[in-house]
XYZ file of C-alpha atoms in Angstrom:
648
model
C -34.497 133.861 -139.563
C -32.346 130.420 -140.008
C -29.301 129.348 -138.151
C -27.465 125.420 -138.485
C -27.305 122.806 -136.444
C -24.588 120.194 -136.901
C -25.490 116.605 -136.015
C -23.340 116.580 -133.561
C -24.809 115.799 -129.765
C -22.793 112.604 -128.028
C -25.025 110.256 -130.086
C -24.944 111.822 -133.428
C -23.064 110.528 -136.737
C -19.693 111.235 -136.711
C -18.544 114.563 -139.596
C -18.155 111.759 -142.172
C -21.193 110.015 -142.427
C -24.328 111.289 -144.135
C -24.501 114.974 -145.081
C -26.320 117.735 -142.952
C -29.348 119.123 -143.486
C -31.145 122.389 -142.291
C -33.569 123.184 -140.447
C -36.383 125.881 -139.534
C -36.164 126.751 -136.109
C -37.490 130.260 -134.051
C -35.250 133.449 -134.769
C -32.322 133.516 -132.403
C -32.471 136.835 -130.895
C -27.773 137.119 -130.669
C -26.064 135.674 -133.603
C -23.073 136.060 -131.309
C -24.746 135.088 -128.051
C -25.500 131.890 -129.213
C -23.285 130.746 -132.539
C -20.745 130.859 -128.649
C -22.833 127.403 -126.791
C -22.775 125.950 -130.394
C -19.251 126.222 -130.502
C -18.268 125.060 -127.573
C -20.319 121.410 -128.400
C -19.066 121.728 -131.835
C -16.261 121.960 -130.840
C -17.289 118.813 -127.494
C -18.353 116.766 -130.271
C -15.030 117.184 -132.553
C -13.465 116.414 -129.583
C -14.611 112.367 -129.229
C -12.548 111.670 -132.242
C -9.180 111.836 -132.385
C -9.518 111.082 -136.235
C -10.443 114.592 -137.869
C -9.143 116.784 -134.440
C -6.267 118.281 -134.597
C -6.426 119.143 -130.865
C -7.081 115.546 -130.787
C -3.526 114.488 -132.221
C -1.796 117.377 -130.628
C -3.501 115.445 -127.590
C -3.622 112.225 -126.704
C -5.631 110.845 -123.858
C -5.384 108.896 -120.816
C -6.314 105.205 -120.630
C -9.990 105.524 -118.170
C -8.732 104.791 -115.058
C -9.512 100.403 -114.483
C -11.199 99.419 -110.971
C -8.864 97.438 -108.738
C -9.993 93.771 -108.754
C -11.298 92.011 -105.619
C -9.578 90.070 -104.129
C -11.099 86.786 -103.767
C -12.083 86.760 -107.245
C -9.422 84.670 -108.873
C -9.953 81.835 -106.003
C -13.515 82.471 -106.719
C -12.618 81.218 -109.920
C -10.538 78.192 -108.258
C -13.590 76.608 -106.303
C -15.758 77.004 -108.898
C -13.762 75.249 -110.881
C -12.882 72.348 -108.358
C -16.714 72.529 -107.137
C -18.052 71.442 -111.226
C -15.315 69.165 -111.902
C -16.112 67.087 -108.642
C -19.200 67.547 -109.120
C -18.727 66.076 -112.522
C -16.105 63.780 -111.280
C -19.271 62.385 -109.110
C -22.209 62.199 -111.383
C -21.437 61.959 -115.134
C -19.155 58.292 -115.763
C -17.357 59.011 -118.521
C -15.262 62.118 -117.316
C -14.638 59.911 -114.010
C -14.163 57.054 -116.226
C -10.961 59.494 -118.193
C -9.614 61.411 -114.481
C -9.230 57.548 -112.956
C -7.338 56.412 -116.110
C -4.758 58.862 -116.436
C -4.442 58.333 -112.652
C -4.004 54.848 -113.058
C -1.864 55.477 -116.696
C 0.046 57.993 -115.170
C 1.234 54.900 -111.946
C 2.634 52.882 -114.748
C 3.893 55.256 -116.715
C 5.883 56.887 -113.916
C 7.324 53.820 -112.570
C 8.146 52.702 -115.650
C 10.192 55.781 -116.998
C 12.046 55.783 -113.810
C 12.833 52.180 -113.928
C 14.393 52.637 -117.439
C 16.726 56.295 -116.982
C 17.446 53.819 -112.773
C 18.756 50.998 -115.297
C 20.537 53.192 -117.938
C 22.264 54.837 -115.610
C 23.321 51.393 -114.210
C 24.456 49.681 -117.607
C 26.504 53.100 -118.395
C 28.811 53.276 -115.563
C 32.400 51.009 -114.896
C 32.506 48.875 -112.318
C 36.020 48.008 -110.273
C 35.064 43.747 -109.785
C 32.593 41.756 -110.833
C 31.295 41.712 -106.895
C 30.697 45.186 -107.051
C 29.139 44.603 -110.128
C 26.712 42.244 -109.069
C 26.420 44.099 -106.150
C 24.563 47.150 -108.427
C 21.946 44.773 -110.764
C 21.369 43.576 -107.754
C 20.130 46.701 -105.968
C 18.968 48.173 -109.566
C 16.437 45.050 -109.406
C 14.861 45.211 -106.105
C 14.732 49.460 -106.886
C 13.092 48.709 -110.078
C 10.998 45.445 -108.799
C 9.329 47.989 -105.985
C 8.816 50.487 -108.077
C 6.583 48.559 -110.024
C 5.128 46.588 -107.091
C 3.778 49.779 -105.602
C 2.237 50.677 -109.616
C -0.087 47.003 -109.163
C -0.682 47.270 -106.171
C -1.726 50.631 -106.519
C -4.458 49.626 -109.912
C -5.230 46.583 -108.624
C -7.129 44.962 -111.151
C -4.961 42.752 -114.868
C -1.776 44.206 -112.799
C -2.291 42.140 -109.822
C -2.954 39.414 -112.157
C 0.718 40.405 -114.298
C 2.275 40.750 -111.451
C 1.724 37.229 -109.595
C 2.574 35.993 -113.719
C 5.932 37.852 -113.216
C 6.129 36.082 -109.777
C 6.157 32.897 -110.828
C 8.287 33.045 -113.788
C 11.995 31.341 -113.009
C 13.915 33.210 -115.858
C 13.707 36.870 -114.012
C 15.763 37.831 -111.415
C 15.110 36.382 -108.052
C 14.877 40.506 -106.629
C 11.833 40.731 -108.721
C 10.403 37.216 -108.105
C 10.249 37.712 -104.166
C 9.184 40.998 -104.884
C 6.227 40.520 -106.706
C 5.431 37.644 -104.533
C 3.748 39.271 -102.524
C 0.834 39.374 -104.520
C -0.619 36.318 -104.065
C -2.137 37.480 -100.909
C -2.665 40.881 -102.035
C -6.812 41.273 -103.076
C -9.012 44.209 -101.509
C -12.316 42.767 -101.398
C -15.345 44.671 -102.913
C -18.419 46.035 -100.456
C -21.218 44.249 -100.497
C -23.674 46.945 -101.777
C -20.772 47.049 -105.229
C -21.561 43.605 -105.270
C -25.157 43.730 -104.636
C -25.154 46.585 -107.199
C -22.831 43.898 -109.640
C -25.476 41.139 -108.569
C -28.343 43.113 -110.258
C -27.780 44.497 -112.896
C -26.830 40.699 -113.826
C -29.097 38.451 -112.790
C -32.200 40.933 -112.349
C -32.616 40.332 -109.177
C -31.583 41.429 -105.301
C -29.313 39.010 -103.834
C -31.672 38.713 -100.735
C -34.718 37.782 -103.596
C -32.501 34.346 -104.637
C -30.082 33.358 -101.816
C -29.874 32.960 -97.861
C -28.022 33.589 -94.917
C -25.765 34.856 -97.794
C -21.934 35.628 -96.125
C -20.957 39.472 -96.483
C -17.321 38.569 -95.685
C -16.163 36.201 -98.477
C -13.833 32.380 -97.738
C -11.993 33.616 -101.013
C -10.602 36.674 -102.838
C -8.564 36.317 -105.848
C -7.405 39.682 -108.648
C -10.356 38.441 -110.560
C -12.999 38.211 -108.382
C -14.124 36.842 -104.994
C -16.485 33.700 -103.359
C -19.267 33.840 -100.881
C -21.067 30.979 -99.018
C -25.230 31.874 -100.077
C -28.225 29.164 -99.003
C -30.204 28.582 -102.870
C -34.236 29.143 -101.341
C -35.542 27.233 -103.731
C -33.560 23.926 -103.230
C -31.800 24.496 -99.734
C -28.423 24.332 -100.988
C -25.260 25.631 -100.113
C -23.653 27.269 -103.066
C -20.012 28.721 -103.681
C -21.241 32.395 -105.211
C -18.686 34.041 -107.414
C -18.798 37.525 -108.185
C -16.420 39.461 -109.687
C -14.978 42.872 -109.330
C -17.034 45.292 -110.256
C -14.664 47.984 -111.360
C -12.344 45.432 -113.822
C -15.009 46.072 -116.907
C -14.418 50.294 -116.495
C -11.028 49.710 -116.992
C -9.989 46.362 -118.985
C -9.422 48.074 -122.016
C -7.633 50.768 -120.285
C -5.121 48.925 -118.079
C -4.536 46.157 -120.892
C -4.123 49.105 -123.588
C -1.826 50.381 -121.298
C 0.750 47.580 -120.425
C 0.593 47.211 -124.124
C 2.737 51.214 -124.977
C 5.050 50.277 -121.561
C 5.633 47.594 -122.797
C 6.525 48.458 -126.384
C 8.280 51.420 -125.285
C 10.328 49.495 -122.559
C 11.503 47.704 -126.049
C 12.097 51.147 -128.037
C 14.657 51.984 -125.527
C 15.986 48.531 -124.718
C 15.276 46.422 -128.289
C 16.647 43.653 -127.313
C 14.206 43.701 -123.638
C 11.510 42.699 -126.160
C 8.391 41.700 -123.768
C 5.911 42.618 -126.202
C 4.751 38.316 -125.657
C 3.443 39.304 -122.778
C 0.641 42.187 -123.266
C -0.621 39.515 -126.194
C -1.298 37.069 -123.853
C -2.717 39.163 -121.376
C -4.698 40.604 -124.227
C -6.265 37.603 -125.760
C -6.291 34.801 -121.849
C -8.253 38.050 -119.971
C -10.849 38.213 -121.988
C -11.763 34.609 -120.928
C -10.918 34.883 -117.290
C -13.031 37.404 -116.917
C -16.370 35.564 -119.133
C -17.667 33.185 -116.030
C -19.949 31.476 -119.163
C -16.484 30.600 -120.397
C -15.620 29.627 -117.261
C -17.974 26.675 -116.498
C -17.223 26.165 -120.074
C -14.320 25.006 -119.182
C -15.810 22.744 -115.513
C -17.980 20.635 -118.213
C -15.545 20.287 -120.623
C -13.283 18.696 -117.726
C -16.045 16.664 -116.434
C -16.520 14.923 -119.718
C -12.442 14.318 -119.745
C -12.433 12.467 -116.808
C -15.745 10.700 -116.954
C -14.364 6.955 -116.846
C -11.755 7.147 -115.508
C -11.184 6.002 -112.470
C -9.491 9.522 -110.449
C -9.777 11.024 -107.264
C -10.165 14.327 -109.055
C -13.764 15.599 -108.536
C -14.295 19.282 -110.074
C -17.940 20.977 -108.720
C -21.541 20.865 -110.958
C -22.137 24.562 -111.950
C -25.399 25.576 -111.384
C -25.914 29.502 -112.428
C -23.481 31.052 -115.149
C -23.956 34.668 -115.752
C -21.073 36.639 -116.889
C -19.566 38.364 -113.866
C -21.634 35.955 -112.332
C -21.553 31.812 -110.873
C -23.200 30.257 -108.683
C -22.007 26.802 -107.791
C -21.785 23.663 -106.190
C -20.104 24.395 -102.665
C -17.414 22.051 -101.262
C -16.551 22.023 -97.379
C -12.894 20.568 -97.298
C -8.800 21.185 -96.348
C -6.057 23.390 -98.643
C -3.820 20.203 -99.924
C -0.695 21.047 -97.895
C -2.765 20.964 -94.505
C -0.782 18.474 -92.067
C -3.497 18.476 -89.642
C -6.242 18.183 -91.966
C -5.107 14.951 -93.356
C -3.511 13.484 -90.821
C -7.036 13.709 -89.070
C -9.336 12.026 -91.637
C -6.869 9.588 -92.218
C -5.568 11.097 -95.638
C -2.537 9.209 -96.662
C 0.044 11.823 -97.681
C 2.244 11.355 -100.550
C -0.985 9.997 -101.996
C -2.364 13.289 -102.548
C 1.191 15.365 -103.551
C 1.501 11.730 -106.268
C -2.239 12.363 -107.381
C -2.160 15.934 -108.048
C 0.801 14.594 -110.509
C -1.117 12.190 -112.500
C -4.366 14.460 -112.856
C -2.192 17.008 -114.486
C -0.024 14.832 -116.058
C -3.234 13.059 -118.096
C -4.703 17.081 -118.780
C -1.033 17.963 -120.440
C -0.528 14.192 -122.526
C -3.687 12.463 -123.376
C -6.351 14.878 -122.974
C -4.680 18.167 -124.838
C -6.779 19.676 -122.194
C -5.723 21.255 -119.490
C -5.819 23.582 -116.751
C -3.344 26.492 -117.218
C -3.939 28.802 -113.859
C -1.483 25.531 -112.275
C -2.240 23.537 -109.085
C -1.571 25.767 -106.097
C -2.806 24.747 -103.158
C -4.701 28.219 -103.727
C -7.178 26.776 -106.455
C -7.675 22.947 -104.254
C -9.093 21.414 -101.785
C -9.031 18.507 -100.615
C -12.071 16.045 -99.125
C -13.009 12.709 -97.687
C -14.379 10.447 -100.510
C -18.235 10.691 -99.972
C -20.254 7.074 -100.340
C -20.350 7.407 -103.984
C -17.138 8.456 -105.216
C -15.606 7.055 -107.728
C -12.845 8.173 -105.654
C -9.766 4.760 -106.564
C -8.397 6.921 -103.006
C -9.641 7.641 -99.609
C -10.016 11.419 -100.595
C -11.017 13.383 -102.996
C -9.316 16.218 -105.030
C -11.524 19.472 -105.612
C -10.717 21.888 -108.185
C -11.773 24.844 -108.763
C -11.117 28.375 -110.541
C -11.788 27.028 -114.214
C -10.941 30.177 -115.743
C -8.296 29.530 -117.956
C -7.501 26.673 -119.982
C -5.261 26.001 -122.631
C -5.682 23.099 -125.419
C -2.893 21.352 -127.650
C -3.319 19.775 -130.515
C -2.509 15.952 -131.541
C 0.666 16.791 -133.065
C 1.941 19.246 -130.121
C 0.816 17.776 -127.179
C 2.758 14.028 -128.914
C 5.685 15.400 -129.704
C 5.275 16.629 -126.257
C 5.612 13.181 -125.145
C 8.573 12.714 -127.163
C 10.766 15.338 -125.766
C 10.243 14.616 -121.855
C 10.594 10.779 -123.278
C 13.892 12.000 -124.584
C 15.012 13.897 -121.370
C 14.076 11.188 -119.224
C 15.939 8.430 -120.667
C 19.648 8.115 -119.933
C 22.149 10.559 -122.280
C 23.130 9.143 -125.547
C 24.093 10.252 -128.883
C 20.395 8.533 -130.114
C 19.154 10.324 -126.697
C 20.658 13.811 -127.437
C 19.375 13.834 -130.870
C 16.087 13.302 -130.149
C 15.642 15.598 -127.501
C 17.176 18.720 -130.380
C 14.667 17.458 -132.617
C 11.617 17.145 -130.335
C 12.808 21.050 -128.881
C 12.197 21.367 -132.428
C 9.435 20.190 -133.303
C 7.127 21.246 -130.011
C 9.327 25.298 -129.753
C 10.603 25.963 -132.641
C 14.647 25.804 -130.561
C 17.478 25.732 -133.009
C 20.809 24.047 -131.349
C 22.629 27.131 -130.047
C 19.333 28.443 -127.810
C 18.409 24.570 -126.442
C 20.446 24.572 -123.510
C 18.516 27.304 -122.235
C 15.301 25.805 -123.117
C 16.458 22.372 -121.791
C 16.977 24.545 -118.400
C 14.045 25.525 -118.916
C 12.027 22.216 -119.250
C 13.650 20.983 -116.364
C 14.179 23.840 -114.124
C 17.944 22.664 -113.274
C 21.765 22.521 -114.384
C 21.946 20.737 -118.347
C 21.682 17.346 -118.492
C 25.209 15.946 -120.238
C 25.051 16.811 -123.849
C 23.246 19.922 -124.322
C 25.655 22.097 -125.096
C 29.487 22.332 -124.451
C 29.460 25.706 -123.090
C 28.952 24.135 -119.021
C 29.388 27.848 -117.620
C 25.512 27.724 -118.633
C 25.140 26.368 -115.346
C 27.923 27.425 -113.659
C 26.789 25.410 -110.139
C 28.023 21.615 -112.064
C 31.025 19.998 -113.199
C 33.031 21.254 -115.658
C 33.521 18.270 -116.432
C 30.988 15.809 -118.924
C 30.664 13.720 -115.224
C 29.652 15.987 -113.245
C 26.339 16.354 -115.268
C 23.305 14.287 -114.518
C 22.447 11.984 -117.713
C 18.709 11.781 -117.369
C 16.144 14.253 -115.450
C 16.128 10.355 -113.668
C 19.691 11.035 -111.989
C 19.174 14.701 -111.049
C 19.379 15.135 -106.898
C 16.731 16.727 -105.111
C 17.193 20.222 -106.054
C 18.696 22.919 -103.565
C 18.010 26.527 -103.465
C 21.266 26.916 -104.172
C 20.739 25.801 -107.680
C 17.913 27.152 -108.336
C 19.630 30.745 -107.487
C 22.813 29.505 -109.567
C 20.609 29.559 -112.738
C 19.246 32.915 -112.038
C 22.654 34.270 -110.617
C 24.291 32.850 -114.208
C 21.499 34.194 -115.950
C 21.371 37.818 -115.095
C 25.008 38.361 -114.511
C 26.603 35.893 -117.548
C 27.083 38.228 -120.295
C 24.354 37.796 -123.307
C 22.507 35.148 -121.162
C 19.682 36.806 -120.423
C 18.751 37.894 -124.533
C 19.633 34.026 -124.957
C 15.965 33.619 -122.933
C 14.260 36.192 -123.792
C 14.862 35.175 -126.900
C 13.606 32.061 -126.049
C 10.704 32.637 -124.887
C 9.605 35.046 -128.197
C 10.001 31.876 -129.723
C 8.359 29.694 -127.803
C 4.620 29.417 -129.471
C 1.865 30.260 -126.870
C 0.452 27.284 -126.342
C 3.349 26.127 -125.540
C 4.442 28.701 -122.993
C 0.717 27.766 -121.228
C 2.157 24.782 -120.759
C 6.162 25.518 -119.406
C 4.739 27.670 -117.041
C 2.026 24.729 -116.017
C 5.242 22.299 -116.175
C 6.912 25.058 -114.286
C 3.911 26.078 -111.179
C 3.294 21.962 -110.707
C 7.224 21.599 -110.348
C 7.585 23.700 -107.186
C 4.477 23.098 -105.820
C 5.133 19.590 -105.892
C 8.211 20.285 -104.180
C 6.641 22.701 -102.018
C 4.349 19.607 -100.992
C 6.364 17.136 -100.205
C 8.159 19.702 -97.687
C 4.911 20.974 -96.536
C 4.378 16.784 -96.012
C 6.956 15.853 -95.620
C 6.696 12.850 -98.602
C 9.073 10.069 -97.917
C 8.841 8.807 -101.886
C 11.831 9.727 -104.168
C 12.874 13.541 -105.458
C 11.769 11.472 -108.986
C 9.199 9.495 -108.162
C 7.099 12.838 -109.961
C 9.544 11.681 -113.380
C 8.327 8.337 -112.889
C 4.501 8.977 -113.037
C 5.409 11.435 -116.534
C 7.259 8.970 -117.924
C 4.157 6.114 -117.989
C 1.611 9.613 -119.496
C 3.957 9.856 -121.784
C 5.137 6.170 -122.644
C 1.373 5.578 -123.310
C 0.336 8.432 -125.294
C 3.072 7.731 -127.342
C 1.504 4.408 -127.607
C -1.687 5.301 -128.783
C -0.453 7.812 -130.917
C 0.587 5.790 -132.683
C -1.700 2.836 -132.450
C -4.644 5.209 -133.756
C -2.479 5.992 -136.637
C -1.736 1.814 -137.001
C -5.840 2.175 -137.466
C -6.335 5.251 -139.691
C -4.049 3.259 -141.784
C -5.977 -0.050 -141.670
C -9.477 2.019 -142.552
C -8.280 3.715 -145.014
C -6.782 0.771 -147.507
C -9.224 -1.431 -145.661
C -5.912 -4.171 -145.965
C -4.577 -5.944 -143.429
C -1.305 -6.915 -144.629
C 1.259 -8.817 -143.072
C 3.631 -5.656 -142.700
C 0.790 -3.312 -140.636
C 0.569 -6.613 -138.172
C 3.942 -6.741 -137.541
C 4.401 -2.871 -136.869
C 1.337 -3.058 -134.645
C 3.087 -5.721 -132.115
C 5.548 -4.137 -132.989
C 5.147 -0.690 -131.593
C 2.799 -2.675 -129.127
C 5.775 -4.545 -127.544
C 7.722 -1.069 -127.367
C 5.182 0.322 -125.440
C 4.401 -2.737 -123.160
C 8.123 -3.445 -122.301
C 9.045 0.327 -121.089
C 5.303 0.555 -119.777
C 6.296 -2.377 -117.738
C 9.059 -1.039 -116.395
C 8.281 2.416 -114.932
C 5.609 0.188 -113.573
C 8.021 -1.876 -111.612
C 10.124 1.400 -110.425
C 6.592 3.187 -109.437
C 6.370 -0.047 -107.162
C 10.107 -0.128 -106.175
C 9.702 3.390 -104.508
C 6.739 3.513 -103.200
C 7.466 0.017 -101.201
C 10.605 1.789 -100.157
C 8.356 5.220 -99.326
C 6.192 2.828 -97.124
C 8.918 1.236 -94.832
C 9.487 4.732 -93.979
C 6.236 5.225 -92.685
C 6.060 2.109 -90.647
C 9.584 3.187 -89.651
C 7.860 6.522 -87.804
C 5.113 4.208 -87.401
C 6.393 2.131 -84.903
C 8.914 4.841 -83.931
C 5.888 7.053 -82.281
C 4.233 4.041 -80.775
C 7.507 2.631 -78.772
C 8.336 6.763 -77.856
C 4.865 7.778 -77.520
C 3.434 4.599 -75.938
C 0.000 3.687 -77.667
C -1.282 3.959 -81.031
C -2.886 7.274 -81.539
C 1.440 8.061 -81.403
C 1.733 5.796 -83.624
C -0.013 7.725 -85.828
C 0.945 11.007 -85.711
C 4.495 9.783 -86.731
C 2.785 8.048 -89.540
C 1.467 10.540 -90.387
C 4.089 13.523 -90.053
C 2.352 15.046 -86.856
C 4.161 14.180 -84.296
């Protein structure tokens, strides 16, 4: 007897699968007894297919019960993820750079966004009085500057450089410049271990293999590098080792991109406040400052420019240079504003201040290759003249940090000299026309923006004939007689005058926009010349106060006028010589032109020499009076010397 065996085991194929088949088996004793279990088996099988079983359709299956999850699964996953991220941060450089870049960018973005919203809210309010409005502006400037300062300090590196640049711009609100001023000294040193790794990477040898007595503490720290003193093993010579901060290269591109984005975002929300030129300057100049080979070349070129000049300037010799390591001759000296140091070494304080002005005026007006970092005391040293010195004085001024120089074309250099000569000359119709003419040639500045440009040039109130609107300079009289005819007629600068200029820029409607327009129109080289001019003027004022110089406040303009006069004469002489070489004919007309230009130069130059001599004589008389007073009061030569040196 045969019986039917369906493939309905738990692992069997479904009823809609292949056809069933017959299989011969052992005889079945009792059909009814054996069919019952098979029907039950078939029932169990068909119940597993809810789509084909009517019983399954009538009674849906309940979902399976899930076991309760462990309370440690989520914390464990978080801990595992955090551990993985930490390991990746410590071991995988691209990931670490990405994280740090996001953090650095978020700091800048946070400060920029909150400050923009703060300014938006301030501008949208109405105020009951001008005093209330000015106070609201001042508070907003202070809040925003502090936010930005916090972000710059946290990021460090090129952001410190950006803040230092902001601190030196006279046209920014005083709240911004004073808030950013601490960045001049807020530079954290890099650890010796990190510097050792950088030195090994760049030079191929450890520090200990090349130098003895390498100072662990730097003698100077700046935003891009720091300087250590060491002794060269081969020569036994003391050297200054300048090492770049290792982390700068990691984030340089990202930081510059972030500055671009931030300033572009500010321009989007405030189209009139376009500061993208600042980002362009950083993108152009920062790679130069970070390349110490470029700095070494700048130092050598500056040495060549002053090689045949009888000057007090001394530039240390460059011994070794790589992209991030610079080894130079070590110079022992003091700060140029250290009055006791000058007194102890019998250095005349008046001569120091005037010689600094001569050095930087020669760079701009004659060499056309100028040091753009500025003449601030931190970049300068002074020392007594060594026996083989070519200095005409008893001292040498050592110029440090040659990372950034700019060159000027001959046309720009000579036109800039013409512009300053017109500003120095007494006002007249021809002089006023010349001022506007050369402002257009030098700075691409039209008559409408000329008063702003003139104030930026001189750092003072507008001169006579600058414009009809005297509200630009509220600190001077509204009458024509209240203005100086030229810079030689200016009285000593005061803090009140500088504050008045800044307040006028920030509070007079439309004037700040005019300032920003001037900055946009200026060629980049001219902008850097103005920055150098502004910093040099500020440092000259600082030195005059720190050294208590006895010469007139306009003495530096006499020096400038001499260099400008010589630059114009030299260019005119060269033009006539080129004309003669081209034609090969020395005509009577050409000869007359040559002697006419020579006579004009000699007449103007000798006048300036006479004025200079009279000013210096007056300054020496003041020193002599101080010496005699010290001799009388202190009763000895030592007291007289201290009184004349300004330390008594």
